[in-house]
Amino acid sequence: MNSQAPEATPQHAPSVGQPYTRNDEASHDLSIRVRDLNLWYGKNQALTDINIDLFRKNVTALIGPSGCGKSTFLRCLNRMNDLIPSVRTEGLVEMDGQDVNAPKMDEVALRRRVGMVFQKPNPFPKSIFENVAYAPRMHDLVSRKADQDELVEKALRSAGLWNEVKDKLQEPGTSLSGGQQQRLCIARAIAVQPDVILMDEPTSALDPISTATIEDLMDKLKKDFTIITVTHNMQQAARVADYTAFFHLGEIIEYNDTKVMFSTPAKKKTEDYISGRYG
Ligand SMILES: Nc1ncnc2c1ncn2[C@@H]1O[C@H](COP(=O)(O)OP(=O)(O)OP(=O)(O)O)[C@@H](O)[C@H]1O
Ligand SMILES: [Mg+2]
């Protein structure tokens, strides 16, 4: 446990014999390390003293009331906040031991390593095939047409969409249903073989069946990727996340193994929020 970050490091390592699905050794392999992260939009501070370790090949859920800084935090992990002129940050965000804000960090390469899926499915106005093939081509991950076909199929299969689209790959991505479009966006994200996938409320625009499909998918994808997802749905956090961080007014109030946090939250604020008494 890191003494700098007592609140933000899971307090209870999962013990052997408990009904956790993950392999304990893998679950404690560090992917992202955040220390003393502060962020301001102009004069307004949106993140305060964020300390958190995010574990590889796990799902971590970020929960908390609207405006508490969840999306802002996600954008610190792939430097998307750089695109907002008023933003100023302090502190350390390390991915696999590398400072993501270091001048030598290649932002394009970083965004390949950290994929993102948004609340509203946003396929490009191109074919289903091109939605998946475009980024790998841009990043020079494929040269031959056959490799490209194979990669597109693999990504669509991993996103659980292949069977539904294999006979209409040239149709526009936007012709799919909302849930299919979201899986297409997931296929697009995984096609460049990222290490981390950020998901900002990936199911909030979807019906319950599409939501369940994406939740199942997250469970499968964590075998290969580190997933950090934002949700307002407490049941979803409890179902999909190995770890959960509760944000409130720009701070992390509590971070723990999801099962521990949902059964015995350490802080009253967390308990009030997860039991729906917030506000
Ligand atoms: N581009 C921006 N410019 C200025 N302030 C911003 C910007 N984006 C977010 N903020 C402010 O930062 C704070 C955190 O916002 P953020 O969007 O990160 O919250 P959130 O937890 O994702 O909320 P929600 O659950 O509603 O999506 C809010 O006070 C918000 O108004
Ligand atoms: Mg948000």
mmCIF file of C-alpha atoms and ligand atoms in Angstrom:
data_model
loop_
_atom_site.group_PDB
_atom_site.id
_atom_site.type_symbol
_atom_site.label_atom_id
_atom_site.label_comp_id
_atom_site.label_asym_id
_atom_site.label_seq_id
_atom_site.Cartn_x
_atom_site.Cartn_y
_atom_site.Cartn_z
ATOM 1 C CA MET A 1 0.000 0.000 0.000
ATOM 2 C CA ASN A 2 1.323 3.433 -0.831
ATOM 3 C CA SER A 3 1.585 5.676 2.186
ATOM 4 C CA GLN A 4 1.005 8.774 0.037
ATOM 5 C CA ALA A 5 -2.391 7.592 -1.006
ATOM 6 C CA PRO A 6 -4.138 5.830 1.837
ATOM 7 C CA GLU A 7 -7.604 6.746 0.649
ATOM 8 C CA ALA A 8 -7.097 5.893 -2.960
ATOM 9 C CA THR A 9 -5.452 2.522 -2.838
ATOM 10 C CA PRO A 10 -7.722 -0.477 -2.351
ATOM 11 C CA GLN A 11 -7.685 -1.209 1.362
ATOM 12 C CA HIS A 12 -8.578 -4.853 1.136
ATOM 13 C CA ALA A 13 -6.672 -7.037 -1.269
ATOM 14 C CA PRO A 14 -8.980 -9.791 -2.475
ATOM 15 C CA SER A 15 -8.180 -12.921 -0.526
ATOM 16 C CA VAL A 16 -7.930 -16.385 -1.945
ATOM 17 C CA GLY A 17 -11.141 -18.359 -1.815
ATOM 18 C CA GLN A 18 -13.440 -15.401 -2.242
ATOM 19 C CA PRO A 19 -15.680 -15.458 -5.301
ATOM 20 C CA TYR A 20 -13.589 -13.077 -7.364
ATOM 21 C CA THR A 21 -13.238 -13.906 -11.023
ATOM 22 C CA ARG A 22 -9.802 -12.440 -11.479
ATOM 23 C CA ASN A 23 -6.402 -13.885 -10.956
ATOM 24 C CA ASP A 24 -4.983 -12.129 -7.905
ATOM 25 C CA GLU A 25 -1.519 -11.719 -9.302
ATOM 26 C CA ALA A 26 -2.763 -10.138 -12.517
ATOM 27 C CA SER A 27 -5.255 -7.997 -10.643
ATOM 28 C CA HIS A 28 -2.512 -6.160 -8.799
ATOM 29 C CA ASP A 29 -0.397 -5.436 -11.823
ATOM 30 C CA LEU A 30 -0.305 -1.658 -12.041
ATOM 31 C CA SER A 31 -1.359 -0.023 -15.302
ATOM 32 C CA ILE A 32 -1.891 3.615 -14.363
ATOM 33 C CA ARG A 33 -0.543 5.470 -11.373
ATOM 34 C CA VAL A 34 -1.891 8.913 -10.533
ATOM 35 C CA ARG A 35 -0.311 11.064 -7.833
ATOM 36 C CA ASP A 36 -1.412 14.445 -6.487
ATOM 37 C CA LEU A 37 -3.327 15.300 -9.620
ATOM 38 C CA ASN A 38 -5.032 18.689 -9.580
ATOM 39 C CA LEU A 39 -6.876 20.245 -12.493
ATOM 40 C CA TRP A 40 -8.389 23.657 -13.070
ATOM 41 C CA TYR A 41 -10.691 24.979 -15.785
ATOM 42 C CA GLY A 42 -9.626 28.644 -15.628
ATOM 43 C CA LYS A 43 -10.070 29.496 -11.947
ATOM 44 C CA ASN A 44 -12.375 26.593 -11.160
ATOM 45 C CA GLN A 45 -10.708 23.582 -9.653
ATOM 46 C CA ALA A 46 -12.329 20.395 -10.978
ATOM 47 C CA LEU A 47 -9.946 17.750 -9.551
ATOM 48 C CA THR A 48 -8.233 17.961 -6.168
ATOM 49 C CA ASP A 49 -5.363 15.790 -4.962
ATOM 50 C CA ILE A 50 -6.292 12.691 -6.914
ATOM 51 C CA ASN A 51 -4.202 9.646 -5.942
ATOM 52 C CA ILE A 52 -5.125 6.332 -7.461
ATOM 53 C CA ASP A 53 -3.565 3.128 -8.771
ATOM 54 C CA LEU A 54 -5.490 1.508 -11.636
ATOM 55 C CA PHE A 55 -4.905 -2.172 -12.204
ATOM 56 C CA ARG A 56 -4.196 -3.899 -15.477
ATOM 57 C CA LYS A 57 -6.802 -6.217 -16.984
ATOM 58 C CA ASN A 58 -9.441 -5.211 -14.514
ATOM 59 C CA VAL A 59 -12.562 -3.118 -14.823
ATOM 60 C CA THR A 60 -12.531 -0.038 -12.630
ATOM 61 C CA ALA A 61 -15.747 1.961 -12.316
ATOM 62 C CA LEU A 62 -15.787 5.667 -11.540
ATOM 63 C CA ILE A 63 -18.985 6.687 -9.827
ATOM 64 C CA GLY A 64 -20.253 9.914 -8.291
ATOM 65 C CA PRO A 65 -22.763 12.713 -8.775
ATOM 66 C CA SER A 66 -22.953 14.795 -11.919
ATOM 67 C CA GLY A 67 -20.168 17.372 -12.134
ATOM 68 C CA CYS A 68 -17.832 15.605 -9.669
ATOM 69 C CA GLY A 69 -15.041 15.277 -12.237
ATOM 70 C CA LYS A 70 -15.320 11.730 -13.592
ATOM 71 C CA SER A 71 -15.092 12.686 -17.286
ATOM 72 C CA THR A 72 -12.414 15.264 -16.518
ATOM 73 C CA PHE A 73 -10.381 12.555 -14.797
ATOM 74 C CA LEU A 74 -10.781 10.142 -17.717
ATOM 75 C CA ARG A 75 -9.539 12.823 -20.101
ATOM 76 C CA CYS A 76 -6.378 13.234 -17.990
ATOM 77 C CA LEU A 77 -5.448 9.652 -18.846
ATOM 78 C CA ASN A 78 -5.208 10.204 -22.615
ATOM 79 C CA ARG A 79 -4.436 13.931 -22.492
ATOM 80 C CA MET A 80 -7.697 14.867 -24.123
ATOM 81 C CA ASN A 81 -7.877 17.807 -21.712
ATOM 82 C CA ASP A 82 -4.959 19.299 -23.682
ATOM 83 C CA LEU A 83 -7.551 20.129 -26.322
ATOM 84 C CA ILE A 84 -9.362 22.472 -23.879
ATOM 85 C CA PRO A 85 -7.451 25.786 -23.742
ATOM 86 C CA SER A 86 -8.498 26.825 -20.198
ATOM 87 C CA VAL A 87 -7.211 23.639 -18.566
ATOM 88 C CA ARG A 88 -4.216 23.619 -16.234
ATOM 89 C CA THR A 89 -3.019 20.468 -14.475
ATOM 90 C CA GLU A 90 -0.471 19.601 -11.808
ATOM 91 C CA GLY A 91 0.643 16.204 -10.632
ATOM 92 C CA LEU A 92 1.655 12.901 -12.097
ATOM 93 C CA VAL A 93 -0.147 10.488 -14.419
ATOM 94 C CA GLU A 94 1.991 7.473 -15.232
ATOM 95 C CA MET A 95 1.127 4.708 -17.636
ATOM 96 C CA ASP A 96 3.338 1.646 -17.419
ATOM 97 C CA GLY A 97 5.819 3.795 -15.535
ATOM 98 C CA GLN A 98 5.928 6.563 -18.166
ATOM 99 C CA ASP A 99 4.803 10.095 -17.382
ATOM 100 C CA VAL A 100 2.043 10.743 -19.922
ATOM 101 C CA ASN A 101 2.591 14.512 -19.686
ATOM 102 C CA ALA A 102 6.335 14.337 -20.311
ATOM 103 C CA PRO A 103 7.422 16.469 -23.285
ATOM 104 C CA LYS A 104 8.846 13.389 -25.008
ATOM 105 C CA MET A 105 5.530 11.530 -24.799
ATOM 106 C CA ASP A 106 4.057 11.178 -28.266
ATOM 107 C CA GLU A 107 0.391 12.149 -27.920
ATOM 108 C CA VAL A 108 -0.668 10.237 -31.007
ATOM 109 C CA ALA A 109 0.995 7.087 -29.697
ATOM 110 C CA LEU A 110 -0.572 7.694 -26.273
ATOM 111 C CA ARG A 111 -4.052 7.901 -27.774
ATOM 112 C CA ARG A 112 -3.395 4.647 -29.568
ATOM 113 C CA ARG A 113 -2.533 3.023 -26.258
ATOM 114 C CA VAL A 114 -5.579 4.514 -24.571
ATOM 115 C CA GLY A 115 -8.817 4.059 -26.496
ATOM 116 C CA MET A 116 -12.029 5.860 -25.663
ATOM 117 C CA VAL A 117 -15.715 5.046 -25.979
ATOM 118 C CA PHE A 118 -18.227 7.806 -25.367
ATOM 119 C CA GLN A 119 -21.752 8.024 -24.008
ATOM 120 C CA LYS A 120 -23.321 8.561 -27.394
ATOM 121 C CA PRO A 121 -22.188 6.084 -30.045
ATOM 122 C CA ASN A 122 -20.238 8.147 -32.575
ATOM 123 C CA PRO A 123 -19.283 6.055 -35.609
ATOM 124 C CA PHE A 124 -17.521 7.908 -38.412
ATOM 125 C CA PRO A 125 -19.734 8.675 -41.431
ATOM 126 C CA LYS A 126 -18.097 5.767 -43.244
ATOM 127 C CA SER A 127 -18.756 2.081 -43.787
ATOM 128 C CA ILE A 128 -18.753 -0.434 -40.954
ATOM 129 C CA PHE A 129 -15.493 -1.811 -42.368
ATOM 130 C CA GLU A 130 -13.824 1.599 -42.591
ATOM 131 C CA ASN A 131 -14.856 2.509 -39.054
ATOM 132 C CA VAL A 132 -12.643 -0.319 -37.843
ATOM 133 C CA ALA A 133 -9.920 -0.286 -40.523
ATOM 134 C CA TYR A 134 -9.177 3.434 -40.576
ATOM 135 C CA ALA A 135 -7.168 3.866 -37.355
ATOM 136 C CA PRO A 136 -4.987 0.747 -37.755
ATOM 137 C CA ARG A 137 -4.072 2.009 -41.239
ATOM 138 C CA MET A 138 -3.270 5.478 -39.885
ATOM 139 C CA HIS A 139 -1.044 3.938 -37.223
ATOM 140 C CA ASP A 140 0.654 1.690 -39.804
ATOM 141 C CA LEU A 141 -0.479 -1.433 -38.005
ATOM 142 C CA VAL A 142 -1.506 -3.116 -41.249
ATOM 143 C CA SER A 143 -0.015 -2.964 -44.704
ATOM 144 C CA ARG A 144 -1.543 -5.762 -46.737
ATOM 145 C CA LYS A 145 -5.252 -5.868 -47.589
ATOM 146 C CA ALA A 146 -5.504 -9.428 -46.238
ATOM 147 C CA ASP A 147 -4.064 -8.331 -42.881
ATOM 148 C CA GLN A 148 -6.548 -5.490 -42.788
ATOM 149 C CA ASP A 149 -9.485 -7.819 -43.442
ATOM 150 C CA GLU A 150 -8.275 -10.133 -40.722
ATOM 151 C CA LEU A 151 -7.827 -7.319 -38.239
ATOM 152 C CA VAL A 152 -11.307 -5.920 -38.942
ATOM 153 C CA GLU A 153 -12.877 -9.332 -38.455
ATOM 154 C CA LYS A 154 -10.950 -9.928 -35.248
ATOM 155 C CA ALA A 155 -11.947 -6.558 -33.778
ATOM 156 C CA LEU A 156 -15.599 -7.027 -34.752
ATOM 157 C CA ARG A 157 -15.573 -10.528 -33.263
ATOM 158 C CA SER A 158 -14.011 -9.255 -30.032
ATOM 159 C CA ALA A 159 -16.716 -6.592 -29.864
ATOM 160 C CA GLY A 160 -19.394 -9.257 -30.292
ATOM 161 C CA LEU A 161 -20.637 -7.699 -33.536
ATOM 162 C CA TRP A 162 -19.183 -9.860 -36.320
ATOM 163 C CA ASN A 163 -22.159 -12.161 -36.838
ATOM 164 C CA GLU A 164 -24.539 -9.227 -37.111
ATOM 165 C CA VAL A 165 -22.484 -7.276 -39.674
ATOM 166 C CA LYS A 166 -20.347 -9.743 -41.618
ATOM 167 C CA ASP A 167 -22.661 -9.623 -44.636
ATOM 168 C CA LYS A 168 -22.954 -5.843 -44.762
ATOM 169 C CA LEU A 169 -19.502 -4.484 -44.019
ATOM 170 C CA GLN A 170 -19.832 -1.810 -46.702
ATOM 171 C CA GLU A 171 -23.001 -0.317 -45.231
ATOM 172 C CA PRO A 172 -22.668 2.897 -43.217
ATOM 173 C CA GLY A 173 -21.814 2.501 -39.533
ATOM 174 C CA THR A 174 -24.657 4.872 -38.782
ATOM 175 C CA SER A 175 -27.174 2.407 -40.279
ATOM 176 C CA LEU A 176 -26.764 0.133 -37.239
ATOM 177 C CA SER A 177 -28.897 0.237 -34.085
ATOM 178 C CA GLY A 178 -27.633 2.277 -31.126
ATOM 179 C CA GLY A 179 -26.353 -0.801 -29.301
ATOM 180 C CA GLN A 180 -24.653 -2.103 -32.450
ATOM 181 C CA GLN A 181 -23.112 1.323 -33.077
ATOM 182 C CA GLN A 182 -21.677 1.297 -29.566
ATOM 183 C CA ARG A 183 -20.152 -2.152 -30.181
ATOM 184 C CA LEU A 184 -18.786 -0.796 -33.478
ATOM 185 C CA CYS A 185 -17.140 2.024 -31.511
ATOM 186 C CA ILE A 186 -15.683 -0.586 -29.156
ATOM 187 C CA ALA A 187 -14.404 -2.557 -32.175
ATOM 188 C CA ARG A 188 -12.872 0.657 -33.519
ATOM 189 C CA ALA A 189 -11.184 1.289 -30.153
ATOM 190 C CA ILE A 190 -9.734 -2.217 -29.847
ATOM 191 C CA ALA A 191 -8.613 -2.417 -33.493
ATOM 192 C CA VAL A 192 -5.460 -0.432 -32.668
ATOM 193 C CA GLN A 193 -4.641 -2.848 -29.832
ATOM 194 C CA PRO A 194 -4.695 -0.352 -26.974
ATOM 195 C CA ASP A 195 -3.648 -1.203 -23.431
ATOM 196 C CA VAL A 196 -6.445 0.773 -21.815
ATOM 197 C CA ILE A 197 -10.030 1.486 -22.855
ATOM 198 C CA LEU A 198 -11.792 4.445 -21.267
ATOM 199 C CA MET A 199 -15.561 4.299 -21.361
ATOM 200 C CA ASP A 200 -17.598 7.345 -20.381
ATOM 201 C CA GLU A 201 -21.122 6.174 -19.551
ATOM 202 C CA PRO A 202 -21.005 3.705 -22.458
ATOM 203 C CA THR A 203 -24.507 2.353 -21.906
ATOM 204 C CA SER A 204 -26.451 5.380 -20.755
ATOM 205 C CA ALA A 205 -27.958 5.927 -24.216
ATOM 206 C CA LEU A 206 -28.819 2.241 -24.691
ATOM 207 C CA ASP A 207 -31.802 -0.018 -24.010
ATOM 208 C CA PRO A 208 -31.531 -2.721 -21.297
ATOM 209 C CA ILE A 209 -30.691 -5.554 -23.708
ATOM 210 C CA SER A 210 -27.921 -3.594 -25.451
ATOM 211 C CA THR A 211 -26.698 -2.541 -21.999
ATOM 212 C CA ALA A 212 -26.471 -6.160 -20.871
ATOM 213 C CA THR A 213 -24.592 -7.031 -24.082
ATOM 214 C CA ILE A 214 -22.030 -4.297 -23.449
ATOM 215 C CA GLU A 215 -21.673 -5.338 -19.802
ATOM 216 C CA ASP A 216 -20.958 -8.937 -20.894
ATOM 217 C CA LEU A 217 -18.502 -7.602 -23.407
ATOM 218 C CA MET A 218 -16.635 -5.600 -20.763
ATOM 219 C CA ASP A 219 -16.254 -8.771 -18.755
ATOM 220 C CA LYS A 220 -14.715 -10.525 -21.755
ATOM 221 C CA LEU A 221 -12.550 -7.592 -22.849
ATOM 222 C CA LYS A 222 -10.844 -7.300 -19.480
ATOM 223 C CA LYS A 223 -8.891 -10.451 -20.323
ATOM 224 C CA ASP A 224 -6.960 -8.307 -22.802
ATOM 225 C CA PHE A 225 -7.505 -4.706 -21.793
ATOM 226 C CA THR A 226 -7.573 -2.455 -18.753
ATOM 227 C CA ILE A 227 -11.020 -0.897 -18.657
ATOM 228 C CA ILE A 228 -11.953 2.283 -16.831
ATOM 229 C CA THR A 229 -15.620 3.065 -17.070
ATOM 230 C CA VAL A 230 -17.867 5.807 -15.763
ATOM 231 C CA THR A 231 -21.388 4.933 -14.746
ATOM 232 C CA HIS A 232 -24.343 6.457 -12.947
ATOM 233 C CA ASN A 233 -25.834 2.999 -12.607
ATOM 234 C CA MET A 234 -24.862 1.463 -9.268
ATOM 235 C CA GLN A 235 -26.050 -1.994 -10.300
ATOM 236 C CA GLN A 236 -23.834 -1.785 -13.352
ATOM 237 C CA ALA A 237 -20.799 -0.825 -11.263
ATOM 238 C CA ALA A 238 -21.541 -3.716 -8.914
ATOM 239 C CA ARG A 239 -21.939 -6.127 -11.831
ATOM 240 C CA VAL A 240 -18.982 -5.204 -14.013
ATOM 241 C CA ALA A 241 -16.304 -3.557 -11.913
ATOM 242 C CA ASP A 242 -13.514 -5.230 -9.980
ATOM 243 C CA TYR A 243 -12.673 -1.881 -8.366
ATOM 244 C CA THR A 244 -14.768 1.215 -7.833
ATOM 245 C CA ALA A 245 -13.738 4.792 -7.109
ATOM 246 C CA PHE A 246 -16.292 7.197 -5.663
ATOM 247 C CA PHE A 247 -15.745 10.796 -6.743
ATOM 248 C CA HIS A 248 -17.371 13.744 -5.016
ATOM 249 C CA LEU A 249 -16.735 17.441 -5.747
ATOM 250 C CA GLY A 250 -13.509 16.687 -7.588
ATOM 251 C CA GLU A 251 -12.036 14.387 -4.932
ATOM 252 C CA ILE A 252 -11.842 10.641 -4.559
ATOM 253 C CA ILE A 253 -13.730 9.893 -1.376
ATOM 254 C CA GLU A 254 -13.240 6.155 -1.454
ATOM 255 C CA TYR A 255 -11.599 3.561 -3.693
ATOM 256 C CA ASN A 256 -11.818 -0.121 -3.083
ATOM 257 C CA ASP A 257 -12.631 -3.558 -4.297
ATOM 258 C CA THR A 258 -16.179 -3.175 -5.632
ATOM 259 C CA LYS A 259 -17.655 -5.939 -3.509
ATOM 260 C CA VAL A 260 -16.132 -4.483 -0.365
ATOM 261 C CA MET A 261 -17.217 -0.951 -1.213
ATOM 262 C CA PHE A 262 -20.777 -1.942 -1.974
ATOM 263 C CA SER A 263 -21.171 -4.200 1.058
ATOM 264 C CA THR A 264 -19.243 -2.191 3.650
ATOM 265 C CA PRO A 265 -18.454 1.323 2.451
ATOM 266 C CA ALA A 266 -15.889 2.989 4.705
ATOM 267 C CA LYS A 267 -17.324 6.500 4.368
ATOM 268 C CA LYS A 268 -20.816 7.754 5.122
ATOM 269 C CA LYS A 269 -20.819 9.806 1.890
ATOM 270 C CA THR A 270 -20.145 6.670 -0.135
ATOM 271 C CA GLU A 271 -22.865 4.768 1.650
ATOM 272 C CA ASP A 272 -25.362 7.586 1.044
ATOM 273 C CA TYR A 273 -24.459 7.742 -2.630
ATOM 274 C CA ILE A 274 -24.558 4.055 -3.409
ATOM 275 C CA SER A 275 -27.779 3.581 -1.499
ATOM 276 C CA GLY A 276 -29.413 6.428 -3.426
ATOM 277 C CA ARG A 277 -29.696 8.788 -0.450
ATOM 278 C CA TYR A 278 -27.441 11.375 -2.052
ATOM 279 C CA GLY A 279 -28.797 14.857 -2.484
HETATM 280 N N1 LIG B 1 -14.715 22.133 -20.908
HETATM 281 C C1 LIG B 1 -14.978 22.595 -19.683
HETATM 282 N N2 LIG B 1 -14.771 23.893 -19.375
HETATM 283 C C2 LIG B 1 -15.015 24.385 -18.134
HETATM 284 N N3 LIG B 1 -15.455 23.633 -17.106
HETATM 285 C C3 LIG B 1 -15.679 22.339 -17.338
HETATM 286 C C4 LIG B 1 -15.457 21.741 -18.630
HETATM 287 N N4 LIG B 1 -15.772 20.426 -18.561
HETATM 288 C C5 LIG B 1 -16.163 20.209 -17.286
HETATM 289 N N5 LIG B 1 -16.122 21.340 -16.555
HETATM 290 C C6 LIG B 1 -16.480 21.491 -15.133
HETATM 291 O O1 LIG B 1 -15.693 20.580 -14.371
HETATM 292 C C7 LIG B 1 -16.474 19.944 -13.377
HETATM 293 C C8 LIG B 1 -16.427 18.433 -13.579
HETATM 294 O O2 LIG B 1 -17.086 18.118 -14.803
HETATM 295 P P1 LIG B 1 -17.108 16.657 -15.421
HETATM 296 O O3 LIG B 1 -17.711 16.765 -16.746
HETATM 297 O O4 LIG B 1 -15.753 16.086 -15.297
HETATM 298 O O5 LIG B 1 -18.084 15.913 -14.387
HETATM 299 P P2 LIG B 1 -18.730 14.453 -14.468
HETATM 300 O O6 LIG B 1 -18.469 13.833 -13.143
HETATM 301 O O7 LIG B 1 -18.238 13.755 -15.661
HETATM 302 O O8 LIG B 1 -20.288 14.775 -14.580
HETATM 303 P P3 LIG B 1 -21.459 13.960 -15.354
HETATM 304 O O9 LIG B 1 -21.771 12.788 -14.477
HETATM 305 O O10 LIG B 1 -22.588 14.932 -15.411
HETATM 306 O O11 LIG B 1 -20.949 13.585 -16.706
HETATM 307 C C9 LIG B 1 -17.874 20.529 -13.487
HETATM 308 O O12 LIG B 1 -17.970 21.573 -12.551
HETATM 309 C C10 LIG B 1 -17.912 21.074 -14.894
HETATM 310 O O13 LIG B 1 -18.761 22.167 -14.985
HETATM 311 MG MG MG B 2 -19.181 13.025 -17.386
#
